[in-house]
mmCIF file of C-alpha atoms in Angstrom:
data_model
loop_
_atom_site.group_PDB
_atom_site.id
_atom_site.type_symbol
_atom_site.label_atom_id
_atom_site.label_comp_id
_atom_site.label_asym_id
_atom_site.label_seq_id
_atom_site.Cartn_x
_atom_site.Cartn_y
_atom_site.Cartn_z
ATOM 1 C CA MET A 1 6.049 2.398 10.309
ATOM 2 C CA PRO A 2 3.432 3.316 7.673
ATOM 3 C CA SER A 3 0.001 1.748 7.679
ATOM 4 C CA ASN A 4 -2.926 1.674 5.285
ATOM 5 C CA ARG A 5 -5.631 2.553 7.773
ATOM 6 C CA TRP A 6 -8.888 3.944 6.347
ATOM 7 C CA VAL A 7 -9.699 7.494 7.413
ATOM 8 C CA PRO A 8 -13.125 8.791 6.269
ATOM 9 C CA ARG A 9 -12.930 11.470 3.548
ATOM 10 C CA HIS A 10 -9.149 11.053 3.270
ATOM 11 C CA PRO A 11 -7.717 9.844 -0.056
ATOM 12 C CA VAL A 12 -5.636 6.694 0.028
ATOM 13 C CA ALA A 13 -3.496 4.962 -2.558
ATOM 14 C CA HIS A 14 -5.556 2.021 -3.745
ATOM 15 C CA ALA A 15 -5.759 -0.121 -6.863
ATOM 16 C CA TRP A 16 -8.946 -0.884 -8.762
ATOM 17 C CA CYS A 17 -10.163 -2.167 -12.098
ATOM 18 C CA VAL A 18 -12.787 -1.011 -14.590
ATOM 19 C CA ASP A 19 -15.002 -3.363 -16.583
ATOM 20 C CA ARG A 20 -15.880 -2.911 -20.274
ATOM 21 C CA GLU A 21 -18.812 -0.657 -19.386
ATOM 22 C CA GLY A 22 -16.608 1.659 -17.306
ATOM 23 C CA PHE A 23 -17.897 0.387 -13.940
ATOM 24 C CA VAL A 24 -15.316 0.401 -11.140
ATOM 25 C CA VAL A 25 -14.672 -3.085 -9.781
ATOM 26 C CA ASP A 26 -13.209 -3.136 -6.284
ATOM 27 C CA THR A 27 -14.232 -5.886 -3.908
ATOM 28 C CA THR A 28 -12.537 -4.245 -0.912
ATOM 29 C CA TRP A 29 -14.916 -1.244 -0.719
ATOM 30 C CA ASP A 30 -18.533 -1.257 0.434
ATOM 31 C CA GLU A 31 -21.219 -0.705 -2.189
ATOM 32 C CA GLY A 32 -22.454 2.877 -2.407
ATOM 33 C CA MET A 33 -19.180 4.531 -1.397
ATOM 34 C CA ASP A 34 -17.886 7.409 -3.515
ATOM 35 C CA TYR A 35 -14.800 6.624 -5.529
ATOM 36 C CA PHE A 36 -12.346 8.868 -7.322
ATOM 37 C CA GLY A 37 -9.775 7.097 -9.409
ATOM 38 C CA VAL A 38 -7.001 7.953 -11.836
ATOM 39 C CA PRO A 39 -7.106 5.843 -15.036
ATOM 40 C CA PHE A 40 -3.630 4.779 -16.179
ATOM 41 C CA ARG A 41 -2.599 3.670 -19.641
ATOM 42 C CA MET A 42 -2.020 -0.088 -19.698
ATOM 43 C CA GLU A 43 1.352 0.441 -21.408
ATOM 44 C CA TYR A 44 2.528 2.548 -18.457
ATOM 45 C CA VAL A 45 1.279 0.018 -15.913
ATOM 46 C CA LYS A 46 3.141 -2.773 -17.704
ATOM 47 C CA ARG A 47 6.323 -0.693 -17.933
ATOM 48 C CA ILE A 48 6.313 0.028 -14.211
ATOM 49 C CA ALA A 49 5.550 -3.610 -13.396
ATOM 50 C CA ASP A 50 8.477 -4.731 -15.545
ATOM 51 C CA ASP A 51 10.891 -2.188 -14.003
ATOM 52 C CA ALA A 52 9.898 -2.518 -10.335
ATOM 53 C CA ARG A 53 11.603 -5.101 -8.156
ATOM 54 C CA LYS A 54 8.847 -4.953 -5.545
ATOM 55 C CA ASP A 55 5.126 -4.223 -5.434
ATOM 56 C CA TYR A 56 4.899 -0.414 -5.489
ATOM 57 C CA GLY A 57 2.130 1.940 -6.491
ATOM 58 C CA LEU A 58 2.149 3.967 -9.668
ATOM 59 C CA ILE A 59 1.860 7.394 -8.051
ATOM 60 C CA ASP A 60 3.758 6.852 -4.795
ATOM 61 C CA ASN A 61 6.544 4.707 -6.235
ATOM 62 C CA GLU A 62 9.369 5.186 -3.754
ATOM 63 C CA GLU A 63 11.563 2.452 -5.263
ATOM 64 C CA MET A 64 11.816 4.325 -8.586
ATOM 65 C CA GLY A 65 12.163 7.778 -6.988
ATOM 66 C CA PHE A 66 8.525 8.900 -7.429
ATOM 67 C CA PRO A 67 8.796 9.369 -11.220
ATOM 68 C CA LEU A 68 5.307 10.832 -11.722
ATOM 69 C CA LEU A 69 5.654 13.239 -8.810
ATOM 70 C CA THR A 70 9.123 14.451 -9.786
ATOM 71 C CA GLY A 71 8.444 14.775 -13.513
ATOM 72 C CA ALA A 72 10.833 11.967 -14.486
ATOM 73 C CA HIS A 73 7.829 10.344 -16.194
ATOM 74 C CA LEU A 74 5.358 12.563 -18.041
ATOM 75 C CA VAL A 75 1.852 12.446 -16.588
ATOM 76 C CA ALA A 76 0.439 12.628 -20.125
ATOM 77 C CA ASP A 77 2.298 9.403 -20.968
ATOM 78 C CA ALA A 78 0.954 7.611 -17.884
ATOM 79 C CA LEU A 79 -2.712 8.644 -17.725
ATOM 80 C CA LYS A 80 -5.593 7.982 -20.062
ATOM 81 C CA ALA A 81 -7.038 11.145 -21.535
#
């Protein structure tokens, strides 16, 4: 059974938001931690949310057959430049 256990220096799938000044807002992480995120286009996020029957991530979307990883969805259409 999969788990979302934190492992130092190991990337994990995790959602976050950005405010109008471009500051990452994530209340689940301690202040001062490094953060690398992938900014998605809002249109893509809405499309996935409308198509998904469950709560799945955008990159590791098993329910939809991993469309970004398989090339079914173009990365350029999903990510902000």
